[in-house]
Amino acid sequence: IMRTKVYPGKPFPLGATWDGEGVNFAIFSENASSVELCLFRSGEDEAAIRCEMLPERTSSIWHGYIPKLKPGQLYGYRVHGPYEPGNGHRFNPSKLLMDPYAKAIAGIIEWNDALFGYEIGHPDADISYNEVDSAPFIPKSVVIDTSFDWEDDKPLDIPYHKTIIYEAHVKGFTQMHPEIPEHLRGTYAGMAHPVVIEYLKKLGITAIELMPVHQFVSDRHLKERGLSNYWGYNTIGFFAPDARYASGDVTGGQVNEFKHLVKTMHKAGIEVILDVVYNHTAEGNLL
């Protein structure tokens, strides 16, 4: 990455916003003393290729603008501030943080004690301090290109008394479907396949309610037993479609694939409802 000056940027919108010439970063933290933005290269190299302090703070929102950055850029934050568990402050810059407003997330969590701000097994774990760098084990947030040809798409606004809802799991509904091409099974693209649309139309469905499609985490105790969180009620990115339901491997490509699913359903006269439970977050206990 060519090293360019970090400009003040703007406090809104929150998240990473590409404007065609660079990226504006904005993140909320009321009690931080500084916020460090770290940029990463795609692939196996987990070392940051550039870290910069966000230069401005506006009403507890830290922000900065970096020219020449493009969609696909991976990033995360290290937030500096007091470590005072008794006062509710657990700032720990050795922990790379995901952007809560990320529109896409690359990879999944690799469970490791380094992810925790405290020391696992420490006799005073609640107030202990873990200095091990978590970057190799935490997914990176992704800068995306928000442009998408929605054509003439708009909300269908079907009256509730005429609404018939079909609840479905993206993977569960499509993974074993014999008429969906194998490479599309278990994906957003599979859910948008004509055979799915035809089936829903035959049933008289007016709305498809998708079980959680937000980026989620499989709990550590499940992974250690060789299991996974199938249903997805363990969200880590409320604004990011889960990358595991994408049919391609382009970084951030899950966003446009999901938008295509929505547009396709709308063209068929089917509304899309997202199942989301805001208190079912993967951020639990002292993590």
PDB file of C-alpha atoms in Angstrom:
ATOM      1  CA  ILE A   1       0.000   0.000   0.000  1.00  0.00           C
ATOM      2  CA  MET A   2       1.339   3.380  -1.002  1.00  0.00           C
ATOM      3  CA  ARG A   3       1.773   5.454   2.139  1.00  0.00           C
ATOM      4  CA  THR A   4      -0.382   8.561   1.952  1.00  0.00           C
ATOM      5  CA  LYS A   5      -1.443  11.105   4.540  1.00  0.00           C
ATOM      6  CA  VAL A   6      -4.398  10.294   6.769  1.00  0.00           C
ATOM      7  CA  TYR A   7      -6.899  13.125   6.486  1.00  0.00           C
ATOM      8  CA  PRO A   8      -9.565  14.035   9.073  1.00  0.00           C
ATOM      9  CA  GLY A   9     -12.450  12.586   7.097  1.00  0.00           C
ATOM     10  CA  LYS A  10     -16.003  12.608   8.420  1.00  0.00           C
ATOM     11  CA  PRO A  11     -17.764  11.086  11.461  1.00  0.00           C
ATOM     12  CA  PHE A  12     -20.639   9.718   9.371  1.00  0.00           C
ATOM     13  CA  PRO A  13     -21.525   7.264   8.087  1.00  0.00           C
ATOM     14  CA  LEU A  14     -20.090   4.814  10.594  1.00  0.00           C
ATOM     15  CA  GLY A  15     -17.976   2.016   9.168  1.00  0.00           C
ATOM     16  CA  ALA A  16     -15.694   2.086   6.129  1.00  0.00           C
ATOM     17  CA  THR A  17     -17.022   4.042   3.155  1.00  0.00           C
ATOM     18  CA  TRP A  18     -15.359   4.024  -0.279  1.00  0.00           C
ATOM     19  CA  ASP A  19     -16.087   7.114  -2.383  1.00  0.00           C
ATOM     20  CA  GLY A  20     -14.215   6.109  -5.528  1.00  0.00           C
ATOM     21  CA  GLU A  21     -11.004   7.861  -4.521  1.00  0.00           C
ATOM     22  CA  GLY A  22     -10.338   6.593  -1.006  1.00  0.00           C
ATOM     23  CA  VAL A  23     -11.953   5.289   2.159  1.00  0.00           C
ATOM     24  CA  ASN A  24     -13.458   7.089   5.146  1.00  0.00           C
ATOM     25  CA  PHE A  25     -13.277   5.198   8.441  1.00  0.00           C
ATOM     26  CA  ALA A  26     -15.509   6.069  11.405  1.00  0.00           C
ATOM     27  CA  ILE A  27     -16.009   4.194  14.675  1.00  0.00           C
ATOM     28  CA  PHE A  28     -17.672   5.096  17.976  1.00  0.00           C
ATOM     29  CA  SER A  29     -15.849   4.884  21.310  1.00  0.00           C
ATOM     30  CA  GLU A  30     -16.768   7.217  24.133  1.00  0.00           C
ATOM     31  CA  ASN A  31     -13.904   6.371  26.479  1.00  0.00           C
ATOM     32  CA  ALA A  32     -10.994   5.557  24.150  1.00  0.00           C
ATOM     33  CA  SER A  33      -7.845   7.671  24.328  1.00  0.00           C
ATOM     34  CA  SER A  34      -6.988   6.879  20.682  1.00  0.00           C
ATOM     35  CA  VAL A  35      -8.037   4.531  17.895  1.00  0.00           C
ATOM     36  CA  GLU A  36      -5.555   2.784  15.627  1.00  0.00           C
ATOM     37  CA  LEU A  37      -6.611   1.595  12.177  1.00  0.00           C
ATOM     38  CA  CYS A  38      -4.698  -1.434  10.874  1.00  0.00           C
ATOM     39  CA  LEU A  39      -4.703  -2.459   7.211  1.00  0.00           C
ATOM     40  CA  PHE A  40      -4.002  -6.018   6.109  1.00  0.00           C
ATOM     41  CA  ARG A  41      -3.094  -7.759   2.886  1.00  0.00           C
ATOM     42  CA  SER A  42      -5.356 -10.510   1.568  1.00  0.00           C
ATOM     43  CA  GLY A  43      -4.071 -14.045   1.926  1.00  0.00           C
ATOM     44  CA  GLU A  44      -2.141 -15.909   4.570  1.00  0.00           C
ATOM     45  CA  ASP A  45      -0.010 -13.010   5.826  1.00  0.00           C
ATOM     46  CA  GLU A  46      -1.625 -11.899   9.090  1.00  0.00           C
ATOM     47  CA  ALA A  47       0.783  -9.059   9.807  1.00  0.00           C
ATOM     48  CA  ALA A  48      -0.586  -5.560   9.376  1.00  0.00           C
ATOM     49  CA  ILE A  49       0.970  -3.757   6.432  1.00  0.00           C
ATOM     50  CA  ARG A  50       0.063  -0.352   7.828  1.00  0.00           C
ATOM     51  CA  CYS A  51      -1.313   1.053  11.080  1.00  0.00           C
ATOM     52  CA  GLU A  52      -2.411   4.647  11.549  1.00  0.00           C
ATOM     53  CA  MET A  53      -4.038   6.579  14.376  1.00  0.00           C
ATOM     54  CA  LEU A  54      -7.372   8.045  13.351  1.00  0.00           C
ATOM     55  CA  PRO A  55      -6.689  11.788  13.516  1.00  0.00           C
ATOM     56  CA  GLU A  56     -10.081  13.207  14.483  1.00  0.00           C
ATOM     57  CA  ARG A  57     -12.752  12.741  17.129  1.00  0.00           C
ATOM     58  CA  THR A  58     -16.265  14.181  16.804  1.00  0.00           C
ATOM     59  CA  SER A  59     -18.802  13.484  19.565  1.00  0.00           C
ATOM     60  CA  SER A  60     -17.095  10.201  20.549  1.00  0.00           C
ATOM     61  CA  ILE A  61     -16.748   9.106  16.907  1.00  0.00           C
ATOM     62  CA  TRP A  62     -13.163   8.610  15.763  1.00  0.00           C
ATOM     63  CA  HIS A  63     -12.601   9.099  12.062  1.00  0.00           C
ATOM     64  CA  GLY A  64     -10.070   9.465   9.274  1.00  0.00           C
ATOM     65  CA  TYR A  65      -9.801   9.303   5.491  1.00  0.00           C
ATOM     66  CA  ILE A  66      -7.110   7.514   3.495  1.00  0.00           C
ATOM     67  CA  PRO A  67      -6.842   8.265  -0.234  1.00  0.00           C
ATOM     68  CA  LYS A  68      -6.267   5.539  -2.836  1.00  0.00           C
ATOM     69  CA  LEU A  69      -7.597   2.657  -0.748  1.00  0.00           C
ATOM     70  CA  LYS A  70      -9.979   0.426  -2.708  1.00  0.00           C
ATOM     71  CA  PRO A  71     -12.770  -2.122  -2.150  1.00  0.00           C
ATOM     72  CA  GLY A  72     -11.441  -5.446  -0.930  1.00  0.00           C
ATOM     73  CA  GLN A  73      -9.104  -3.783   1.570  1.00  0.00           C
ATOM     74  CA  LEU A  74      -8.957  -5.726   4.847  1.00  0.00           C
ATOM     75  CA  TYR A  75      -8.828  -3.793   8.104  1.00  0.00           C
ATOM     76  CA  GLY A  76      -9.340  -3.877  11.855  1.00  0.00           C
ATOM     77  CA  TYR A  77      -8.944  -1.598  14.868  1.00  0.00           C
ATOM     78  CA  ARG A  78      -6.765  -1.461  17.960  1.00  0.00           C
ATOM     79  CA  VAL A  79      -8.413   0.784  20.529  1.00  0.00           C
ATOM     80  CA  HIS A  80      -6.314   2.395  23.247  1.00  0.00           C
ATOM     81  CA  GLY A  81      -7.670   3.480  26.598  1.00  0.00           C
ATOM     82  CA  PRO A  82      -7.861   2.599  30.301  1.00  0.00           C
ATOM     83  CA  TYR A  83      -7.824  -0.974  31.538  1.00  0.00           C
ATOM     84  CA  GLU A  84     -10.029  -0.628  34.604  1.00  0.00           C
ATOM     85  CA  PRO A  85     -12.351  -3.647  34.840  1.00  0.00           C
ATOM     86  CA  GLY A  86     -13.883  -2.288  38.033  1.00  0.00           C
ATOM     87  CA  ASN A  87     -15.070   0.746  36.068  1.00  0.00           C
ATOM     88  CA  GLY A  88     -16.150  -1.265  33.039  1.00  0.00           C
ATOM     89  CA  HIS A  89     -13.141  -0.297  30.917  1.00  0.00           C
ATOM     90  CA  ARG A  90     -11.264  -3.138  29.220  1.00  0.00           C
ATOM     91  CA  PHE A  91      -9.287  -1.396  26.500  1.00  0.00           C
ATOM     92  CA  ASN A  92      -6.534  -3.647  25.208  1.00  0.00           C
ATOM     93  CA  PRO A  93      -4.739  -2.608  21.994  1.00  0.00           C
ATOM     94  CA  SER A  94      -3.122  -6.027  21.637  1.00  0.00           C
ATOM     95  CA  LYS A  95      -6.564  -7.236  20.566  1.00  0.00           C
ATOM     96  CA  LEU A  96      -7.520  -6.515  16.964  1.00  0.00           C
ATOM     97  CA  LEU A  97     -11.173  -5.519  16.858  1.00  0.00           C
ATOM     98  CA  MET A  98     -13.640  -6.086  14.052  1.00  0.00           C
ATOM     99  CA  ASP A  99     -15.577  -3.065  12.846  1.00  0.00           C
ATOM    100  CA  PRO A 100     -19.123  -3.347  14.292  1.00  0.00           C
ATOM    101  CA  TYR A 101     -20.335  -1.496  11.178  1.00  0.00           C
ATOM    102  CA  ALA A 102     -18.410  -3.645   8.678  1.00  0.00           C
ATOM    103  CA  LYS A 103     -20.457  -4.402   5.559  1.00  0.00           C
ATOM    104  CA  ALA A 104     -18.451  -7.557   4.896  1.00  0.00           C
ATOM    105  CA  ILE A 105     -16.159  -9.801   6.930  1.00  0.00           C
ATOM    106  CA  ALA A 106     -13.431 -12.078   5.589  1.00  0.00           C
ATOM    107  CA  GLY A 107     -12.855 -15.438   7.216  1.00  0.00           C
ATOM    108  CA  ILE A 108     -14.066 -16.880  10.490  1.00  0.00           C
ATOM    109  CA  ILE A 109     -12.803 -16.815  14.058  1.00  0.00           C
ATOM    110  CA  GLU A 110     -10.068 -19.316  14.849  1.00  0.00           C
ATOM    111  CA  TRP A 111     -10.532 -19.993  18.528  1.00  0.00           C
ATOM    112  CA  ASN A 112      -7.442 -19.235  20.558  1.00  0.00           C
ATOM    113  CA  ASP A 113      -6.799 -17.876  24.061  1.00  0.00           C
ATOM    114  CA  ALA A 114      -5.209 -14.824  22.397  1.00  0.00           C
ATOM    115  CA  LEU A 115      -8.699 -13.611  21.452  1.00  0.00           C
ATOM    116  CA  PHE A 116      -9.527 -12.856  25.071  1.00  0.00           C
ATOM    117  CA  GLY A 117      -8.555  -9.629  26.792  1.00  0.00           C
ATOM    118  CA  TYR A 118      -7.966 -11.532  30.016  1.00  0.00           C
ATOM    119  CA  GLU A 119      -5.861 -14.631  30.711  1.00  0.00           C
ATOM    120  CA  ILE A 120      -7.751 -17.907  30.487  1.00  0.00           C
ATOM    121  CA  GLY A 121      -7.154 -19.951  33.640  1.00  0.00           C
ATOM    122  CA  HIS A 122      -5.700 -17.028  35.594  1.00  0.00           C
ATOM    123  CA  PRO A 123      -6.787 -17.124  39.278  1.00  0.00           C
ATOM    124  CA  ASP A 124      -7.956 -13.527  38.908  1.00  0.00           C
ATOM    125  CA  ALA A 125      -9.150 -13.856  35.318  1.00  0.00           C
ATOM    126  CA  ASP A 126     -11.722 -11.102  35.716  1.00  0.00           C
ATOM    127  CA  ILE A 127      -9.041  -8.469  36.271  1.00  0.00           C
ATOM    128  CA  SER A 128      -6.080 -10.082  34.497  1.00  0.00           C
ATOM    129  CA  TYR A 129      -4.616  -8.611  31.300  1.00  0.00           C
ATOM    130  CA  ASN A 130      -3.697 -10.628  28.213  1.00  0.00           C
ATOM    131  CA  GLU A 131      -1.033  -8.997  26.004  1.00  0.00           C
ATOM    132  CA  VAL A 132      -0.919 -11.671  23.273  1.00  0.00           C
ATOM    133  CA  ASP A 133      -1.725 -10.286  19.826  1.00  0.00           C
ATOM    134  CA  SER A 134      -5.055 -11.626  18.554  1.00  0.00           C
ATOM    135  CA  ALA A 135      -4.676 -10.528  14.907  1.00  0.00           C
ATOM    136  CA  PRO A 136      -3.828 -13.982  13.481  1.00  0.00           C
ATOM    137  CA  PHE A 137      -7.063 -15.444  14.840  1.00  0.00           C
ATOM    138  CA  ILE A 138      -9.681 -12.745  14.263  1.00  0.00           C
ATOM    139  CA  PRO A 139     -11.532 -12.178  10.951  1.00  0.00           C
ATOM    140  CA  LYS A 140     -10.796  -8.937   9.144  1.00  0.00           C
ATOM    141  CA  SER A 141     -13.388  -6.382   8.129  1.00  0.00           C
ATOM    142  CA  VAL A 142     -13.668  -5.620   4.413  1.00  0.00           C
ATOM    143  CA  VAL A 143     -14.094  -2.347   2.527  1.00  0.00           C
ATOM    144  CA  ILE A 144     -16.793  -2.887  -0.096  1.00  0.00           C
ATOM    145  CA  ASP A 145     -18.024  -1.170  -3.239  1.00  0.00           C
ATOM    146  CA  THR A 146     -21.654  -0.324  -2.436  1.00  0.00           C
ATOM    147  CA  SER A 147     -22.649   0.199  -6.065  1.00  0.00           C
ATOM    148  CA  PHE A 148     -25.201  -2.318  -7.333  1.00  0.00           C
ATOM    149  CA  ASP A 149     -27.721  -2.236 -10.165  1.00  0.00           C
ATOM    150  CA  TRP A 150     -31.017  -2.584  -8.331  1.00  0.00           C
ATOM    151  CA  GLU A 151     -32.830  -1.811 -11.606  1.00  0.00           C
ATOM    152  CA  ASP A 152     -36.346  -0.697 -10.652  1.00  0.00           C
ATOM    153  CA  ASP A 153     -36.418  -2.606  -7.375  1.00  0.00           C
ATOM    154  CA  LYS A 154     -38.467  -1.174  -4.521  1.00  0.00           C
ATOM    155  CA  PRO A 155     -40.266  -2.456  -1.392  1.00  0.00           C
ATOM    156  CA  LEU A 156     -43.335  -4.498  -2.322  1.00  0.00           C
ATOM    157  CA  ASP A 157     -45.388  -3.307   0.676  1.00  0.00           C
ATOM    158  CA  ILE A 158     -47.729  -6.284   0.632  1.00  0.00           C
ATOM    159  CA  PRO A 159     -50.437  -5.758   3.289  1.00  0.00           C
ATOM    160  CA  TYR A 160     -49.993  -7.994   6.336  1.00  0.00           C
ATOM    161  CA  HIS A 161     -53.442  -9.534   5.954  1.00  0.00           C
ATOM    162  CA  LYS A 162     -52.361 -10.765   2.512  1.00  0.00           C
ATOM    163  CA  THR A 163     -48.907 -11.904   3.601  1.00  0.00           C
ATOM    164  CA  ILE A 164     -47.944 -15.586   3.653  1.00  0.00           C
ATOM    165  CA  ILE A 165     -44.482 -16.132   5.130  1.00  0.00           C
ATOM    166  CA  TYR A 166     -42.186 -19.093   4.454  1.00  0.00           C
ATOM    167  CA  GLU A 167     -39.310 -19.400   6.924  1.00  0.00           C
ATOM    168  CA  ALA A 168     -36.133 -20.933   5.516  1.00  0.00           C
ATOM    169  CA  HIS A 169     -32.450 -21.459   6.214  1.00  0.00           C
ATOM    170  CA  VAL A 170     -30.269 -20.508   3.228  1.00  0.00           C
ATOM    171  CA  LYS A 171     -28.053 -23.560   3.496  1.00  0.00           C
ATOM    172  CA  GLY A 172     -30.651 -26.013   4.773  1.00  0.00           C
ATOM    173  CA  PHE A 173     -33.145 -25.162   2.047  1.00  0.00           C
ATOM    174  CA  THR A 174     -30.707 -25.458  -0.844  1.00  0.00           C
ATOM    175  CA  GLN A 175     -27.907 -27.845   0.168  1.00  0.00           C
ATOM    176  CA  MET A 176     -29.665 -31.066  -0.837  1.00  0.00           C
ATOM    177  CA  HIS A 177     -31.927 -29.699  -3.582  1.00  0.00           C
ATOM    178  CA  PRO A 178     -31.382 -31.980  -6.613  1.00  0.00           C
ATOM    179  CA  GLU A 179     -32.383 -29.315  -9.167  1.00  0.00           C
ATOM    180  CA  ILE A 180     -30.000 -26.637  -7.909  1.00  0.00           C
ATOM    181  CA  PRO A 181     -26.532 -26.865  -9.506  1.00  0.00           C
ATOM    182  CA  GLU A 182     -24.153 -28.421  -7.034  1.00  0.00           C
ATOM    183  CA  HIS A 183     -21.806 -25.414  -6.906  1.00  0.00           C
ATOM    184  CA  LEU A 184     -24.722 -23.170  -5.881  1.00  0.00           C
ATOM    185  CA  ARG A 185     -26.144 -25.356  -3.128  1.00  0.00           C
ATOM    186  CA  GLY A 186     -25.973 -23.838   0.334  1.00  0.00           C
ATOM    187  CA  THR A 187     -25.586 -20.304  -1.009  1.00  0.00           C
ATOM    188  CA  TYR A 188     -27.450 -17.049  -1.591  1.00  0.00           C
ATOM    189  CA  ALA A 189     -27.237 -17.747  -5.333  1.00  0.00           C
ATOM    190  CA  GLY A 190     -28.824 -21.136  -4.753  1.00  0.00           C
ATOM    191  CA  MET A 191     -31.665 -19.490  -2.858  1.00  0.00           C
ATOM    192  CA  ALA A 192     -32.227 -17.190  -5.848  1.00  0.00           C
ATOM    193  CA  HIS A 193     -32.300 -20.064  -8.331  1.00  0.00           C
ATOM    194  CA  PRO A 194     -35.413 -20.287 -10.586  1.00  0.00           C
ATOM    195  CA  VAL A 195     -36.464 -23.662  -9.154  1.00  0.00           C
ATOM    196  CA  VAL A 196     -36.686 -22.100  -5.685  1.00  0.00           C
ATOM    197  CA  ILE A 197     -38.689 -19.145  -6.970  1.00  0.00           C
ATOM    198  CA  GLU A 198     -41.036 -21.467  -8.862  1.00  0.00           C
ATOM    199  CA  TYR A 199     -41.598 -23.628  -5.769  1.00  0.00           C
ATOM    200  CA  LEU A 200     -42.390 -20.639  -3.548  1.00  0.00           C
ATOM    201  CA  LYS A 201     -44.753 -19.182  -6.149  1.00  0.00           C
ATOM    202  CA  LYS A 202     -46.624 -22.487  -6.445  1.00  0.00           C
ATOM    203  CA  LEU A 203     -47.167 -22.406  -2.683  1.00  0.00           C
ATOM    204  CA  GLY A 204     -48.558 -18.892  -2.880  1.00  0.00           C
ATOM    205  CA  ILE A 205     -45.779 -17.483  -0.718  1.00  0.00           C
ATOM    206  CA  THR A 206     -45.572 -13.671  -0.545  1.00  0.00           C
ATOM    207  CA  ALA A 207     -42.550 -13.399   1.772  1.00  0.00           C
ATOM    208  CA  ILE A 208     -39.463 -15.476   2.491  1.00  0.00           C
ATOM    209  CA  GLU A 209     -38.136 -15.109   6.040  1.00  0.00           C
ATOM    210  CA  LEU A 210     -34.461 -15.985   6.063  1.00  0.00           C
ATOM    211  CA  MET A 211     -33.030 -17.383   9.250  1.00  0.00           C
ATOM    212  CA  PRO A 212     -29.897 -15.439  10.288  1.00  0.00           C
ATOM    213  CA  VAL A 213     -27.694 -14.532   7.330  1.00  0.00           C
ATOM    214  CA  HIS A 214     -25.554 -12.068   9.285  1.00  0.00           C
ATOM    215  CA  GLN A 215     -21.916 -13.029   9.881  1.00  0.00           C
ATOM    216  CA  PHE A 216     -21.963 -15.342  12.884  1.00  0.00           C
ATOM    217  CA  VAL A 217     -19.615 -17.345  15.076  1.00  0.00           C
ATOM    218  CA  SER A 218     -19.597 -21.026  15.969  1.00  0.00           C
ATOM    219  CA  ASP A 219     -19.140 -21.188  19.732  1.00  0.00           C
ATOM    220  CA  ARG A 220     -15.792 -22.386  21.022  1.00  0.00           C
ATOM    221  CA  HIS A 221     -17.288 -25.264  22.989  1.00  0.00           C
ATOM    222  CA  LEU A 222     -18.958 -26.511  19.795  1.00  0.00           C
ATOM    223  CA  LYS A 223     -15.822 -26.262  17.659  1.00  0.00           C
ATOM    224  CA  GLU A 224     -13.804 -28.135  20.271  1.00  0.00           C
ATOM    225  CA  ARG A 225     -16.322 -30.983  19.992  1.00  0.00           C
ATOM    226  CA  GLY A 226     -16.167 -30.994  16.211  1.00  0.00           C
ATOM    227  CA  LEU A 227     -19.561 -29.302  15.885  1.00  0.00           C
ATOM    228  CA  SER A 228     -20.785 -25.966  14.553  1.00  0.00           C
ATOM    229  CA  ASN A 229     -23.516 -23.416  15.118  1.00  0.00           C
ATOM    230  CA  TYR A 230     -25.863 -24.345  12.301  1.00  0.00           C
ATOM    231  CA  TRP A 231     -28.709 -21.896  12.795  1.00  0.00           C
ATOM    232  CA  GLY A 232     -26.587 -18.738  12.996  1.00  0.00           C
ATOM    233  CA  TYR A 233     -28.093 -17.151  16.107  1.00  0.00           C
ATOM    234  CA  ASN A 234     -24.688 -15.939  17.302  1.00  0.00           C
ATOM    235  CA  THR A 235     -24.088 -12.760  15.331  1.00  0.00           C
ATOM    236  CA  ILE A 236     -20.706 -10.989  15.166  1.00  0.00           C
ATOM    237  CA  GLY A 237     -21.518  -8.627  12.258  1.00  0.00           C
ATOM    238  CA  PHE A 238     -25.051  -7.293  12.071  1.00  0.00           C
ATOM    239  CA  PHE A 239     -24.414  -5.396   8.808  1.00  0.00           C
ATOM    240  CA  ALA A 240     -22.474  -8.144   7.001  1.00  0.00           C
ATOM    241  CA  PRO A 241     -23.972 -11.081   5.076  1.00  0.00           C
ATOM    242  CA  ASP A 242     -22.173 -14.240   6.173  1.00  0.00           C
ATOM    243  CA  ALA A 243     -19.375 -15.117   3.747  1.00  0.00           C
ATOM    244  CA  ARG A 244     -19.981 -18.858   4.195  1.00  0.00           C
ATOM    245  CA  TYR A 245     -23.197 -18.592   2.163  1.00  0.00           C
ATOM    246  CA  ALA A 246     -21.426 -17.063  -0.852  1.00  0.00           C
ATOM    247  CA  SER A 247     -20.966 -19.209  -3.957  1.00  0.00           C
ATOM    248  CA  GLY A 248     -17.774 -17.401  -5.013  1.00  0.00           C
ATOM    249  CA  ASP A 249     -14.494 -16.670  -3.277  1.00  0.00           C
ATOM    250  CA  VAL A 250     -14.136 -12.961  -4.080  1.00  0.00           C
ATOM    251  CA  THR A 251     -13.422 -10.986  -0.908  1.00  0.00           C
ATOM    252  CA  GLY A 252     -16.614  -9.119  -0.054  1.00  0.00           C
ATOM    253  CA  GLY A 253     -18.490 -10.771  -2.936  1.00  0.00           C
ATOM    254  CA  GLN A 254     -21.130 -12.066  -0.559  1.00  0.00           C
ATOM    255  CA  VAL A 255     -22.658  -8.582  -0.425  1.00  0.00           C
ATOM    256  CA  ASN A 256     -23.623  -8.360  -4.097  1.00  0.00           C
ATOM    257  CA  GLU A 257     -24.672 -12.007  -4.136  1.00  0.00           C
ATOM    258  CA  PHE A 258     -27.062 -11.334  -1.276  1.00  0.00           C
ATOM    259  CA  LYS A 259     -28.374  -8.186  -2.975  1.00  0.00           C
ATOM    260  CA  HIS A 260     -29.010 -10.265  -6.108  1.00  0.00           C
ATOM    261  CA  LEU A 261     -31.044 -12.693  -4.001  1.00  0.00           C
ATOM    262  CA  VAL A 262     -33.199  -9.855  -2.668  1.00  0.00           C
ATOM    263  CA  LYS A 263     -33.700  -8.321  -6.122  1.00  0.00           C
ATOM    264  CA  THR A 264     -34.610 -11.694  -7.614  1.00  0.00           C
ATOM    265  CA  MET A 265     -37.199 -12.385  -4.917  1.00  0.00           C
ATOM    266  CA  HIS A 266     -38.723  -8.936  -5.359  1.00  0.00           C
ATOM    267  CA  LYS A 267     -39.011  -9.455  -9.113  1.00  0.00           C
ATOM    268  CA  ALA A 268     -41.041 -12.569  -8.363  1.00  0.00           C
ATOM    269  CA  GLY A 269     -43.326 -10.624  -6.012  1.00  0.00           C
ATOM    270  CA  ILE A 270     -41.791 -12.129  -2.875  1.00  0.00           C
ATOM    271  CA  GLU A 271     -40.703  -9.933   0.031  1.00  0.00           C
ATOM    272  CA  VAL A 272     -37.575 -10.753   2.032  1.00  0.00           C
ATOM    273  CA  ILE A 273     -37.658 -10.687   5.827  1.00  0.00           C
ATOM    274  CA  LEU A 274     -34.452 -11.086   7.827  1.00  0.00           C
ATOM    275  CA  ASP A 275     -34.583 -13.003  11.082  1.00  0.00           C
ATOM    276  CA  VAL A 276     -32.355 -11.155  13.561  1.00  0.00           C
ATOM    277  CA  VAL A 277     -32.083 -11.318  17.348  1.00  0.00           C
ATOM    278  CA  TYR A 278     -30.013  -8.415  18.624  1.00  0.00           C
ATOM    279  CA  ASN A 279     -29.311  -9.885  22.060  1.00  0.00           C
ATOM    280  CA  HIS A 280     -27.974 -13.099  20.475  1.00  0.00           C
ATOM    281  CA  THR A 281     -24.506 -11.700  19.914  1.00  0.00           C
ATOM    282  CA  ALA A 282     -21.269 -13.660  19.806  1.00  0.00           C
ATOM    283  CA  GLU A 283     -19.695 -11.114  22.149  1.00  0.00           C
ATOM    284  CA  GLY A 284     -20.262 -12.816  25.470  1.00  0.00           C
ATOM    285  CA  ASN A 285     -18.926 -12.469  28.997  1.00  0.00           C
ATOM    286  CA  LEU A 286     -15.493 -10.775  29.107  1.00  0.00           C
ATOM    287  CA  LEU A 287     -14.587 -11.315  25.427  1.00  0.00           C
TER     288      LEU A 287
END
